[in-house]
């Protein structure tokens, strides 16, 4: 509570979904205003730049499809982060968990080709979820049992998984016919099915949408979801309510890491069809922004992920037609 110029300002105890949406829209408008200044400083026309941005994101059916493709890993990492953040567990390791899921997904796709396609698909989902969950379990266990700061552990594990990947792509899994650190293509039978013919939109997008619905149900309709939210509000009071805080922390990180792992499998088996060093351009870290912009609500995160997918997809066209750097 603070008095300024005779007015008393009090922090809202709770804000409505409409208010949060309005604030997100206002933030985007302000960001566009600041971006306009930067675009002018780069010597480009504002209208032309934003027109190119929109055309690259939603200007055609193909552009919309590509935006949804870019949004898919962001939606999954955003959901992963939002679950942990709702419990005040700062999972900064979605990037590493994504890579863990990518490696597991590739391994299954390359070694279980004798199974029917439907079973291969399910096996990839399970394996990538388990791999990401394991990479989330480590910091969750350390926090729950030893009170180790999860921010430090998750960030460090991002580097660990990256070095493991570098080793695998440098020799054991490297395609002998390729100069770059890259695996052989996954067998066609293991590829994610396409949702629309003659496009690149794969089943990973459907997996992401289903994940958003499951996360909403988990957080709103289950005891575990209630316990995660309770710990996020007040961990001390939660202990007095007989909530097993260490158990909830571990389960939260397992689920969070598992969902991020699904994003990695989708990029490998659904889009690139190879495991490579550049399948993620920081999707795990951008997922943090997506989660915050979406208010850590699964439906808000879905909209934010599509918005960021549009920015990524549209910025390429903007740079080509106006010369404005993608970074802006």
PDB file of C-alpha atoms in Angstrom:
ATOM      1  CA  UNK A   1       0.000   0.000   0.000  1.00  0.00           C
ATOM      2  CA  UNK A   2       1.449   3.408  -0.963  1.00  0.00           C
ATOM      3  CA  UNK A   3       0.208   7.014  -0.875  1.00  0.00           C
ATOM      4  CA  UNK A   4       1.221   9.122  -3.881  1.00  0.00           C
ATOM      5  CA  UNK A   5      -0.061  12.662  -4.410  1.00  0.00           C
ATOM      6  CA  UNK A   6      -2.998  12.007  -2.154  1.00  0.00           C
ATOM      7  CA  UNK A   7      -3.978   8.780  -3.912  1.00  0.00           C
ATOM      8  CA  UNK A   8      -3.724   5.415  -2.222  1.00  0.00           C
ATOM      9  CA  UNK A   9      -2.538   2.510  -4.384  1.00  0.00           C
ATOM     10  CA  UNK A  10      -3.071  -1.087  -3.318  1.00  0.00           C
ATOM     11  CA  UNK A  11      -1.833  -4.210  -5.053  1.00  0.00           C
ATOM     12  CA  UNK A  12      -4.620  -6.385  -6.406  1.00  0.00           C
ATOM     13  CA  UNK A  13      -4.889  -9.685  -4.583  1.00  0.00           C
ATOM     14  CA  UNK A  14      -6.313 -11.328  -7.695  1.00  0.00           C
ATOM     15  CA  UNK A  15      -6.671 -10.238 -11.307  1.00  0.00           C
ATOM     16  CA  UNK A  16      -9.236 -11.549 -13.772  1.00  0.00           C
ATOM     17  CA  UNK A  17      -8.336 -13.376 -16.947  1.00  0.00           C
ATOM     18  CA  UNK A  18      -9.702 -10.434 -18.958  1.00  0.00           C
ATOM     19  CA  UNK A  19      -7.442  -8.008 -17.108  1.00  0.00           C
ATOM     20  CA  UNK A  20      -4.395 -10.195 -17.703  1.00  0.00           C
ATOM     21  CA  UNK A  21      -5.269 -10.452 -21.400  1.00  0.00           C
ATOM     22  CA  UNK A  22      -5.631  -6.669 -21.644  1.00  0.00           C
ATOM     23  CA  UNK A  23      -2.249  -6.164 -19.990  1.00  0.00           C
ATOM     24  CA  UNK A  24      -0.631  -8.615 -22.403  1.00  0.00           C
ATOM     25  CA  UNK A  25      -2.163  -6.769 -25.366  1.00  0.00           C
ATOM     26  CA  UNK A  26      -1.001  -3.442 -23.936  1.00  0.00           C
ATOM     27  CA  UNK A  27       2.505  -4.829 -23.509  1.00  0.00           C
ATOM     28  CA  UNK A  28       2.529  -5.979 -27.148  1.00  0.00           C
ATOM     29  CA  UNK A  29       1.351  -2.537 -28.331  1.00  0.00           C
ATOM     30  CA  UNK A  30       4.074  -0.804 -26.325  1.00  0.00           C
ATOM     31  CA  UNK A  31       6.661  -3.259 -27.681  1.00  0.00           C
ATOM     32  CA  UNK A  32       5.497  -2.518 -31.239  1.00  0.00           C
ATOM     33  CA  UNK A  33       5.876   1.195 -30.541  1.00  0.00           C
ATOM     34  CA  UNK A  34       9.423   0.755 -29.306  1.00  0.00           C
ATOM     35  CA  UNK A  35      10.178  -1.576 -32.230  1.00  0.00           C
ATOM     36  CA  UNK A  36       8.918   1.090 -34.626  1.00  0.00           C
ATOM     37  CA  UNK A  37      11.578   3.474 -33.356  1.00  0.00           C
ATOM     38  CA  UNK A  38      14.247   0.818 -33.858  1.00  0.00           C
ATOM     39  CA  UNK A  39      12.941   0.016 -37.353  1.00  0.00           C
ATOM     40  CA  UNK A  40      13.131   3.681 -38.340  1.00  0.00           C
ATOM     41  CA  UNK A  41      16.660   3.866 -36.932  1.00  0.00           C
ATOM     42  CA  UNK A  42      17.540   0.915 -39.177  1.00  0.00           C
ATOM     43  CA  UNK A  43      16.456   2.956 -42.207  1.00  0.00           C
ATOM     44  CA  UNK A  44      13.317   0.946 -43.017  1.00  0.00           C
ATOM     45  CA  UNK A  45       9.687   1.939 -43.520  1.00  0.00           C
ATOM     46  CA  UNK A  46       7.498   1.028 -40.534  1.00  0.00           C
ATOM     47  CA  UNK A  47       4.397   0.120 -42.551  1.00  0.00           C
ATOM     48  CA  UNK A  48       6.411  -1.969 -44.997  1.00  0.00           C
ATOM     49  CA  UNK A  49       8.227  -3.755 -42.178  1.00  0.00           C
ATOM     50  CA  UNK A  50       5.094  -4.655 -40.226  1.00  0.00           C
ATOM     51  CA  UNK A  51       3.281  -5.606 -43.428  1.00  0.00           C
ATOM     52  CA  UNK A  52       6.093  -8.005 -44.280  1.00  0.00           C
ATOM     53  CA  UNK A  53       6.013  -9.340 -40.717  1.00  0.00           C
ATOM     54  CA  UNK A  54       2.278 -10.033 -40.941  1.00  0.00           C
ATOM     55  CA  UNK A  55       2.532 -11.529 -44.430  1.00  0.00           C
ATOM     56  CA  UNK A  56       5.267 -13.899 -43.280  1.00  0.00           C
ATOM     57  CA  UNK A  57       3.207 -14.975 -40.270  1.00  0.00           C
ATOM     58  CA  UNK A  58      -0.412 -15.072 -41.487  1.00  0.00           C
ATOM     59  CA  UNK A  59      -0.413 -13.722 -45.045  1.00  0.00           C
ATOM     60  CA  UNK A  60      -1.149 -17.052 -46.693  1.00  0.00           C
ATOM     61  CA  UNK A  61      -2.238 -20.578 -45.857  1.00  0.00           C
ATOM     62  CA  UNK A  62       1.362 -21.732 -46.113  1.00  0.00           C
ATOM     63  CA  UNK A  63       2.489 -18.949 -43.766  1.00  0.00           C
ATOM     64  CA  UNK A  64      -0.147 -19.949 -41.183  1.00  0.00           C
ATOM     65  CA  UNK A  65       1.011 -23.561 -41.328  1.00  0.00           C
ATOM     66  CA  UNK A  66       4.645 -22.547 -40.864  1.00  0.00           C
ATOM     67  CA  UNK A  67       3.651 -20.352 -37.911  1.00  0.00           C
ATOM     68  CA  UNK A  68       1.937 -23.318 -36.251  1.00  0.00           C
ATOM     69  CA  UNK A  69       5.050 -25.431 -36.884  1.00  0.00           C
ATOM     70  CA  UNK A  70       7.233 -22.819 -35.175  1.00  0.00           C
ATOM     71  CA  UNK A  71       4.703 -22.555 -32.325  1.00  0.00           C
ATOM     72  CA  UNK A  72       4.696 -26.297 -31.562  1.00  0.00           C
ATOM     73  CA  UNK A  73       7.942 -26.568 -29.523  1.00  0.00           C
ATOM     74  CA  UNK A  74       7.251 -23.191 -27.906  1.00  0.00           C
ATOM     75  CA  UNK A  75       3.836 -24.380 -26.733  1.00  0.00           C
ATOM     76  CA  UNK A  76       5.294 -27.518 -25.150  1.00  0.00           C
ATOM     77  CA  UNK A  77       8.207 -25.745 -23.450  1.00  0.00           C
ATOM     78  CA  UNK A  78       5.852 -22.965 -22.349  1.00  0.00           C
ATOM     79  CA  UNK A  79       3.522 -25.522 -20.763  1.00  0.00           C
ATOM     80  CA  UNK A  80       6.465 -27.267 -19.121  1.00  0.00           C
ATOM     81  CA  UNK A  81       7.727 -24.045 -17.584  1.00  0.00           C
ATOM     82  CA  UNK A  82       4.268 -22.854 -16.533  1.00  0.00           C
ATOM     83  CA  UNK A  83       3.592 -25.993 -14.474  1.00  0.00           C
ATOM     84  CA  UNK A  84       6.818 -25.563 -12.524  1.00  0.00           C
ATOM     85  CA  UNK A  85       6.429 -21.803 -12.110  1.00  0.00           C
ATOM     86  CA  UNK A  86       2.904 -22.195 -10.709  1.00  0.00           C
ATOM     87  CA  UNK A  87       4.522 -24.079  -7.847  1.00  0.00           C
ATOM     88  CA  UNK A  88       7.282 -21.432  -7.528  1.00  0.00           C
ATOM     89  CA  UNK A  89       9.777 -23.989  -8.840  1.00  0.00           C
ATOM     90  CA  UNK A  90      12.045 -22.137 -11.223  1.00  0.00           C
ATOM     91  CA  UNK A  91      12.733 -24.632 -13.967  1.00  0.00           C
ATOM     92  CA  UNK A  92      15.236 -22.937 -16.295  1.00  0.00           C
ATOM     93  CA  UNK A  93      16.196 -26.282 -17.798  1.00  0.00           C
ATOM     94  CA  UNK A  94      13.474 -26.800 -20.408  1.00  0.00           C
ATOM     95  CA  UNK A  95      16.146 -26.432 -23.100  1.00  0.00           C
ATOM     96  CA  UNK A  96      18.145 -29.343 -21.707  1.00  0.00           C
ATOM     97  CA  UNK A  97      15.006 -31.389 -21.119  1.00  0.00           C
ATOM     98  CA  UNK A  98      14.018 -30.765 -24.736  1.00  0.00           C
ATOM     99  CA  UNK A  99      17.394 -32.117 -25.874  1.00  0.00           C
ATOM    100  CA  UNK A 100      17.039 -35.162 -23.635  1.00  0.00           C
ATOM    101  CA  UNK A 101      13.668 -35.909 -25.218  1.00  0.00           C
ATOM    102  CA  UNK A 102      15.130 -35.364 -28.689  1.00  0.00           C
ATOM    103  CA  UNK A 103      17.880 -37.921 -28.080  1.00  0.00           C
ATOM    104  CA  UNK A 104      15.446 -40.484 -26.672  1.00  0.00           C
ATOM    105  CA  UNK A 105      13.021 -39.920 -29.542  1.00  0.00           C
ATOM    106  CA  UNK A 106      15.746 -40.437 -32.116  1.00  0.00           C
ATOM    107  CA  UNK A 107      17.015 -43.588 -30.414  1.00  0.00           C
ATOM    108  CA  UNK A 108      13.561 -45.179 -30.401  1.00  0.00           C
ATOM    109  CA  UNK A 109      12.838 -44.120 -33.989  1.00  0.00           C
ATOM    110  CA  UNK A 110      16.080 -45.726 -35.190  1.00  0.00           C
ATOM    111  CA  UNK A 111      15.864 -48.968 -33.207  1.00  0.00           C
ATOM    112  CA  UNK A 112      12.205 -50.001 -33.105  1.00  0.00           C
ATOM    113  CA  UNK A 113      11.306 -49.942 -36.781  1.00  0.00           C
ATOM    114  CA  UNK A 114       9.924 -53.476 -36.576  1.00  0.00           C
ATOM    115  CA  UNK A 115       6.894 -52.207 -34.660  1.00  0.00           C
ATOM    116  CA  UNK A 116       3.706 -50.973 -36.336  1.00  0.00           C
ATOM    117  CA  UNK A 117       3.769 -47.190 -37.009  1.00  0.00           C
ATOM    118  CA  UNK A 118       1.180 -46.477 -34.311  1.00  0.00           C
ATOM    119  CA  UNK A 119       3.230 -48.286 -31.676  1.00  0.00           C
ATOM    120  CA  UNK A 120       6.417 -46.540 -32.824  1.00  0.00           C
ATOM    121  CA  UNK A 121       4.636 -43.215 -32.414  1.00  0.00           C
ATOM    122  CA  UNK A 122       3.535 -44.105 -28.879  1.00  0.00           C
ATOM    123  CA  UNK A 123       6.992 -45.454 -28.011  1.00  0.00           C
ATOM    124  CA  UNK A 124       8.618 -42.204 -29.138  1.00  0.00           C
ATOM    125  CA  UNK A 125       6.198 -40.182 -27.024  1.00  0.00           C
ATOM    126  CA  UNK A 126       6.796 -42.339 -23.952  1.00  0.00           C
ATOM    127  CA  UNK A 127      10.580 -42.432 -24.363  1.00  0.00           C
ATOM    128  CA  UNK A 128      10.925 -38.684 -24.923  1.00  0.00           C
ATOM    129  CA  UNK A 129       8.652 -37.941 -21.973  1.00  0.00           C
ATOM    130  CA  UNK A 130      10.643 -40.260 -19.700  1.00  0.00           C
ATOM    131  CA  UNK A 131      13.975 -38.775 -20.837  1.00  0.00           C
ATOM    132  CA  UNK A 132      12.813 -35.203 -20.254  1.00  0.00           C
ATOM    133  CA  UNK A 133      11.233 -36.232 -16.946  1.00  0.00           C
ATOM    134  CA  UNK A 134      14.500 -37.795 -15.785  1.00  0.00           C
ATOM    135  CA  UNK A 135      16.362 -34.592 -16.641  1.00  0.00           C
ATOM    136  CA  UNK A 136      13.783 -32.694 -14.577  1.00  0.00           C
ATOM    137  CA  UNK A 137      13.862 -35.278 -11.779  1.00  0.00           C
ATOM    138  CA  UNK A 138      17.516 -34.540 -10.943  1.00  0.00           C
ATOM    139  CA  UNK A 139      17.034 -30.876  -9.924  1.00  0.00           C
ATOM    140  CA  UNK A 140      13.653 -31.730  -8.405  1.00  0.00           C
ATOM    141  CA  UNK A 141      15.187 -34.357  -6.138  1.00  0.00           C
ATOM    142  CA  UNK A 142      18.070 -32.093  -5.132  1.00  0.00           C
ATOM    143  CA  UNK A 143      15.680 -29.278  -4.269  1.00  0.00           C
ATOM    144  CA  UNK A 144      13.236 -31.496  -2.412  1.00  0.00           C
ATOM    145  CA  UNK A 145      15.790 -33.429  -0.352  1.00  0.00           C
ATOM    146  CA  UNK A 146      18.766 -31.073  -0.040  1.00  0.00           C
ATOM    147  CA  UNK A 147      17.197 -27.662  -0.754  1.00  0.00           C
ATOM    148  CA  UNK A 148      19.629 -27.089  -3.622  1.00  0.00           C
ATOM    149  CA  UNK A 149      18.749 -24.072  -5.767  1.00  0.00           C
ATOM    150  CA  UNK A 150      16.947 -25.447  -8.819  1.00  0.00           C
ATOM    151  CA  UNK A 151      17.901 -22.455 -10.986  1.00  0.00           C
ATOM    152  CA  UNK A 152      21.590 -23.284 -10.730  1.00  0.00           C
ATOM    153  CA  UNK A 153      21.094 -27.029 -11.224  1.00  0.00           C
ATOM    154  CA  UNK A 154      18.762 -26.723 -14.233  1.00  0.00           C
ATOM    155  CA  UNK A 155      21.051 -24.223 -15.954  1.00  0.00           C
ATOM    156  CA  UNK A 156      24.093 -26.442 -15.370  1.00  0.00           C
ATOM    157  CA  UNK A 157      22.238 -29.512 -16.665  1.00  0.00           C
ATOM    158  CA  UNK A 158      21.552 -27.641 -19.918  1.00  0.00           C
ATOM    159  CA  UNK A 159      25.312 -27.664 -20.534  1.00  0.00           C
ATOM    160  CA  UNK A 160      25.671 -31.292 -19.471  1.00  0.00           C
ATOM    161  CA  UNK A 161      23.068 -32.559 -21.939  1.00  0.00           C
ATOM    162  CA  UNK A 162      24.577 -30.402 -24.673  1.00  0.00           C
ATOM    163  CA  UNK A 163      27.991 -32.012 -24.174  1.00  0.00           C
ATOM    164  CA  UNK A 164      26.406 -35.483 -24.190  1.00  0.00           C
ATOM    165  CA  UNK A 165      24.732 -34.630 -27.481  1.00  0.00           C
ATOM    166  CA  UNK A 166      28.013 -33.312 -28.901  1.00  0.00           C
ATOM    167  CA  UNK A 167      29.710 -36.588 -28.037  1.00  0.00           C
ATOM    168  CA  UNK A 168      26.955 -38.707 -29.598  1.00  0.00           C
ATOM    169  CA  UNK A 169      26.945 -36.672 -32.799  1.00  0.00           C
ATOM    170  CA  UNK A 170      30.723 -36.605 -33.050  1.00  0.00           C
ATOM    171  CA  UNK A 171      31.085 -40.381 -33.333  1.00  0.00           C
ATOM    172  CA  UNK A 172      28.524 -42.980 -32.095  1.00  0.00           C
ATOM    173  CA  UNK A 173      25.440 -41.554 -33.848  1.00  0.00           C
ATOM    174  CA  UNK A 174      27.076 -39.494 -36.573  1.00  0.00           C
ATOM    175  CA  UNK A 175      26.097 -40.144 -40.181  1.00  0.00           C
ATOM    176  CA  UNK A 176      29.331 -41.403 -41.808  1.00  0.00           C
ATOM    177  CA  UNK A 177      28.324 -39.789 -45.088  1.00  0.00           C
ATOM    178  CA  UNK A 178      27.939 -36.317 -43.578  1.00  0.00           C
ATOM    179  CA  UNK A 179      30.597 -33.753 -42.723  1.00  0.00           C
ATOM    180  CA  UNK A 180      28.478 -32.035 -40.078  1.00  0.00           C
ATOM    181  CA  UNK A 181      27.494 -33.302 -36.629  1.00  0.00           C
ATOM    182  CA  UNK A 182      24.261 -34.963 -37.674  1.00  0.00           C
ATOM    183  CA  UNK A 183      22.652 -38.387 -37.562  1.00  0.00           C
ATOM    184  CA  UNK A 184      21.316 -40.452 -40.423  1.00  0.00           C
ATOM    185  CA  UNK A 185      17.669 -39.715 -41.328  1.00  0.00           C
ATOM    186  CA  UNK A 186      15.113 -41.505 -39.182  1.00  0.00           C
ATOM    187  CA  UNK A 187      13.377 -44.377 -40.994  1.00  0.00           C
ATOM    188  CA  UNK A 188      10.271 -43.246 -42.830  1.00  0.00           C
ATOM    189  CA  UNK A 189       8.104 -45.613 -40.802  1.00  0.00           C
ATOM    190  CA  UNK A 190       9.168 -43.748 -37.633  1.00  0.00           C
ATOM    191  CA  UNK A 191       8.330 -40.247 -38.846  1.00  0.00           C
ATOM    192  CA  UNK A 192       5.415 -38.438 -37.227  1.00  0.00           C
ATOM    193  CA  UNK A 193       2.374 -38.507 -39.524  1.00  0.00           C
ATOM    194  CA  UNK A 194       1.373 -35.253 -41.207  1.00  0.00           C
ATOM    195  CA  UNK A 195      -1.807 -33.548 -40.077  1.00  0.00           C
ATOM    196  CA  UNK A 196      -2.329 -31.952 -43.496  1.00  0.00           C
ATOM    197  CA  UNK A 197      -1.171 -33.385 -46.801  1.00  0.00           C
ATOM    198  CA  UNK A 198       1.497 -31.462 -48.728  1.00  0.00           C
ATOM    199  CA  UNK A 199       2.507 -29.478 -45.648  1.00  0.00           C
ATOM    200  CA  UNK A 200       5.085 -29.840 -42.889  1.00  0.00           C
ATOM    201  CA  UNK A 201       2.507 -29.679 -40.089  1.00  0.00           C
ATOM    202  CA  UNK A 202       3.074 -32.914 -38.203  1.00  0.00           C
ATOM    203  CA  UNK A 203       1.397 -34.758 -35.346  1.00  0.00           C
ATOM    204  CA  UNK A 204       3.631 -32.961 -32.847  1.00  0.00           C
ATOM    205  CA  UNK A 205       1.256 -29.992 -33.074  1.00  0.00           C
ATOM    206  CA  UNK A 206      -1.670 -32.224 -32.089  1.00  0.00           C
ATOM    207  CA  UNK A 207       0.433 -33.588 -29.225  1.00  0.00           C
ATOM    208  CA  UNK A 208       1.041 -30.010 -28.039  1.00  0.00           C
ATOM    209  CA  UNK A 209      -2.674 -29.145 -28.128  1.00  0.00           C
ATOM    210  CA  UNK A 210      -3.549 -32.318 -26.212  1.00  0.00           C
ATOM    211  CA  UNK A 211      -0.795 -31.486 -23.710  1.00  0.00           C
ATOM    212  CA  UNK A 212      -2.349 -28.052 -23.143  1.00  0.00           C
ATOM    213  CA  UNK A 213      -5.728 -29.654 -22.389  1.00  0.00           C
ATOM    214  CA  UNK A 214      -4.136 -32.206 -20.066  1.00  0.00           C
ATOM    215  CA  UNK A 215      -2.213 -29.488 -18.209  1.00  0.00           C
ATOM    216  CA  UNK A 216      -5.424 -27.484 -17.744  1.00  0.00           C
ATOM    217  CA  UNK A 217      -7.182 -30.570 -16.371  1.00  0.00           C
ATOM    218  CA  UNK A 218      -4.219 -31.405 -14.149  1.00  0.00           C
ATOM    219  CA  UNK A 219      -3.939 -27.944 -12.649  1.00  0.00           C
ATOM    220  CA  UNK A 220      -7.673 -27.318 -12.222  1.00  0.00           C
ATOM    221  CA  UNK A 221      -9.305 -30.693 -11.629  1.00  0.00           C
ATOM    222  CA  UNK A 222      -6.819 -32.835  -9.713  1.00  0.00           C
ATOM    223  CA  UNK A 223      -5.440 -32.974  -6.197  1.00  0.00           C
ATOM    224  CA  UNK A 224      -1.880 -32.676  -7.504  1.00  0.00           C
ATOM    225  CA  UNK A 225      -2.751 -29.489  -9.371  1.00  0.00           C
ATOM    226  CA  UNK A 226      -4.250 -28.031  -6.207  1.00  0.00           C
ATOM    227  CA  UNK A 227      -1.131 -28.952  -4.252  1.00  0.00           C
ATOM    228  CA  UNK A 228       1.167 -27.387  -6.869  1.00  0.00           C
ATOM    229  CA  UNK A 229      -0.803 -24.142  -6.743  1.00  0.00           C
ATOM    230  CA  UNK A 230      -0.927 -24.218  -2.950  1.00  0.00           C
ATOM    231  CA  UNK A 231       2.838 -24.612  -2.666  1.00  0.00           C
ATOM    232  CA  UNK A 232       3.275 -21.761  -5.111  1.00  0.00           C
ATOM    233  CA  UNK A 233       1.144 -19.512  -2.937  1.00  0.00           C
ATOM    234  CA  UNK A 234       2.537 -20.514   0.446  1.00  0.00           C
ATOM    235  CA  UNK A 235       4.794 -23.552   0.957  1.00  0.00           C
ATOM    236  CA  UNK A 236       4.794 -23.131   4.746  1.00  0.00           C
ATOM    237  CA  UNK A 237       1.004 -23.152   4.989  1.00  0.00           C
ATOM    238  CA  UNK A 238       0.939 -26.114   2.600  1.00  0.00           C
ATOM    239  CA  UNK A 239       3.009 -28.164   5.047  1.00  0.00           C
ATOM    240  CA  UNK A 240       0.480 -27.426   7.775  1.00  0.00           C
ATOM    241  CA  UNK A 241      -2.257 -28.610   5.393  1.00  0.00           C
ATOM    242  CA  UNK A 242      -0.506 -32.008   5.325  1.00  0.00           C
ATOM    243  CA  UNK A 243       0.792 -31.528   1.769  1.00  0.00           C
ATOM    244  CA  UNK A 244       3.956 -33.529   1.162  1.00  0.00           C
ATOM    245  CA  UNK A 245       5.967 -30.642  -0.288  1.00  0.00           C
ATOM    246  CA  UNK A 246       9.090 -32.651  -1.325  1.00  0.00           C
ATOM    247  CA  UNK A 247       6.901 -35.206  -3.126  1.00  0.00           C
ATOM    248  CA  UNK A 248       5.006 -32.488  -4.988  1.00  0.00           C
ATOM    249  CA  UNK A 249       8.243 -30.732  -5.991  1.00  0.00           C
ATOM    250  CA  UNK A 250       9.626 -33.949  -7.474  1.00  0.00           C
ATOM    251  CA  UNK A 251       6.381 -34.792  -9.300  1.00  0.00           C
ATOM    252  CA  UNK A 252       6.142 -31.250 -10.646  1.00  0.00           C
ATOM    253  CA  UNK A 253       9.639 -31.381 -12.091  1.00  0.00           C
ATOM    254  CA  UNK A 254       8.996 -34.840 -13.529  1.00  0.00           C
ATOM    255  CA  UNK A 255       5.916 -33.609 -15.382  1.00  0.00           C
ATOM    256  CA  UNK A 256       7.550 -30.336 -16.404  1.00  0.00           C
ATOM    257  CA  UNK A 257      10.632 -32.064 -17.797  1.00  0.00           C
ATOM    258  CA  UNK A 258       8.555 -34.717 -19.531  1.00  0.00           C
ATOM    259  CA  UNK A 259       6.470 -32.171 -21.445  1.00  0.00           C
ATOM    260  CA  UNK A 260       9.634 -30.344 -22.543  1.00  0.00           C
ATOM    261  CA  UNK A 261      11.016 -33.701 -23.712  1.00  0.00           C
ATOM    262  CA  UNK A 262       8.015 -34.115 -26.024  1.00  0.00           C
ATOM    263  CA  UNK A 263       9.058 -30.898 -27.773  1.00  0.00           C
ATOM    264  CA  UNK A 264      12.445 -32.391 -28.601  1.00  0.00           C
ATOM    265  CA  UNK A 265      10.970 -35.554 -30.091  1.00  0.00           C
ATOM    266  CA  UNK A 266       8.630 -33.517 -32.276  1.00  0.00           C
ATOM    267  CA  UNK A 267      11.484 -31.492 -33.740  1.00  0.00           C
ATOM    268  CA  UNK A 268      13.534 -34.600 -34.520  1.00  0.00           C
ATOM    269  CA  UNK A 269      10.938 -37.101 -35.691  1.00  0.00           C
ATOM    270  CA  UNK A 270       8.273 -34.700 -36.912  1.00  0.00           C
ATOM    271  CA  UNK A 271      10.156 -31.881 -38.593  1.00  0.00           C
ATOM    272  CA  UNK A 272      13.881 -32.356 -39.244  1.00  0.00           C
ATOM    273  CA  UNK A 273      13.882 -36.185 -39.356  1.00  0.00           C
ATOM    274  CA  UNK A 274      17.435 -36.129 -38.013  1.00  0.00           C
ATOM    275  CA  UNK A 275      19.084 -35.367 -34.710  1.00  0.00           C
ATOM    276  CA  UNK A 276      21.323 -32.334 -35.134  1.00  0.00           C
ATOM    277  CA  UNK A 277      22.922 -29.654 -33.017  1.00  0.00           C
ATOM    278  CA  UNK A 278      20.622 -26.879 -34.193  1.00  0.00           C
ATOM    279  CA  UNK A 279      17.136 -28.367 -33.901  1.00  0.00           C
ATOM    280  CA  UNK A 280      16.484 -25.966 -31.033  1.00  0.00           C
ATOM    281  CA  UNK A 281      17.268 -22.289 -31.355  1.00  0.00           C
ATOM    282  CA  UNK A 282      16.600 -21.585 -27.694  1.00  0.00           C
ATOM    283  CA  UNK A 283      13.041 -22.945 -27.597  1.00  0.00           C
ATOM    284  CA  UNK A 284      13.462 -23.888 -23.934  1.00  0.00           C
ATOM    285  CA  UNK A 285      14.409 -20.350 -22.951  1.00  0.00           C
ATOM    286  CA  UNK A 286      11.799 -18.704 -25.175  1.00  0.00           C
ATOM    287  CA  UNK A 287       9.270 -21.009 -23.526  1.00  0.00           C
ATOM    288  CA  UNK A 288       9.837 -19.055 -20.299  1.00  0.00           C
ATOM    289  CA  UNK A 289       8.713 -15.852 -22.018  1.00  0.00           C
ATOM    290  CA  UNK A 290       5.771 -17.672 -23.607  1.00  0.00           C
ATOM    291  CA  UNK A 291       4.689 -18.991 -20.208  1.00  0.00           C
ATOM    292  CA  UNK A 292       4.885 -15.557 -18.588  1.00  0.00           C
ATOM    293  CA  UNK A 293       3.091 -13.792 -21.441  1.00  0.00           C
ATOM    294  CA  UNK A 294       0.381 -16.465 -21.327  1.00  0.00           C
ATOM    295  CA  UNK A 295      -0.140 -15.889 -17.614  1.00  0.00           C
ATOM    296  CA  UNK A 296       0.910 -19.504 -16.964  1.00  0.00           C
ATOM    297  CA  UNK A 297      -2.574 -20.514 -18.106  1.00  0.00           C
ATOM    298  CA  UNK A 298      -2.572 -23.343 -20.685  1.00  0.00           C
ATOM    299  CA  UNK A 299      -4.928 -21.489 -23.022  1.00  0.00           C
ATOM    300  CA  UNK A 300      -3.002 -18.242 -22.646  1.00  0.00           C
ATOM    301  CA  UNK A 301       0.245 -20.110 -23.245  1.00  0.00           C
ATOM    302  CA  UNK A 302      -1.223 -21.575 -26.455  1.00  0.00           C
ATOM    303  CA  UNK A 303      -2.049 -18.109 -27.773  1.00  0.00           C
ATOM    304  CA  UNK A 304       1.354 -16.759 -26.708  1.00  0.00           C
ATOM    305  CA  UNK A 305       3.142 -19.657 -28.422  1.00  0.00           C
ATOM    306  CA  UNK A 306       1.311 -18.980 -31.700  1.00  0.00           C
ATOM    307  CA  UNK A 307       2.128 -15.275 -31.339  1.00  0.00           C
ATOM    308  CA  UNK A 308       5.821 -16.039 -30.900  1.00  0.00           C
ATOM    309  CA  UNK A 309       5.684 -18.528 -33.750  1.00  0.00           C
ATOM    310  CA  UNK A 310       4.291 -15.723 -35.883  1.00  0.00           C
ATOM    311  CA  UNK A 311       7.111 -13.398 -34.822  1.00  0.00           C
ATOM    312  CA  UNK A 312       9.747 -15.990 -35.680  1.00  0.00           C
ATOM    313  CA  UNK A 313       8.174 -16.883 -39.020  1.00  0.00           C
ATOM    314  CA  UNK A 314       7.300 -13.313 -39.997  1.00  0.00           C
ATOM    315  CA  UNK A 315      10.658 -11.837 -39.048  1.00  0.00           C
ATOM    316  CA  UNK A 316      12.376 -13.889 -41.754  1.00  0.00           C
ATOM    317  CA  UNK A 317      10.218 -12.301 -44.442  1.00  0.00           C
ATOM    318  CA  UNK A 318      10.647  -8.878 -42.847  1.00  0.00           C
ATOM    319  CA  UNK A 319      14.427  -9.156 -43.046  1.00  0.00           C
ATOM    320  CA  UNK A 320      14.343 -10.358 -46.663  1.00  0.00           C
ATOM    321  CA  UNK A 321      12.016  -7.616 -47.946  1.00  0.00           C
ATOM    322  CA  UNK A 322      13.051  -4.655 -45.762  1.00  0.00           C
ATOM    323  CA  UNK A 323      16.525  -5.447 -44.473  1.00  0.00           C
ATOM    324  CA  UNK A 324      15.394  -5.072 -40.851  1.00  0.00           C
ATOM    325  CA  UNK A 325      17.442  -7.510 -38.710  1.00  0.00           C
ATOM    326  CA  UNK A 326      15.539 -10.471 -37.310  1.00  0.00           C
ATOM    327  CA  UNK A 327      16.781  -9.568 -33.819  1.00  0.00           C
ATOM    328  CA  UNK A 328      14.579  -6.457 -33.809  1.00  0.00           C
TER     329      UNK A 328
END
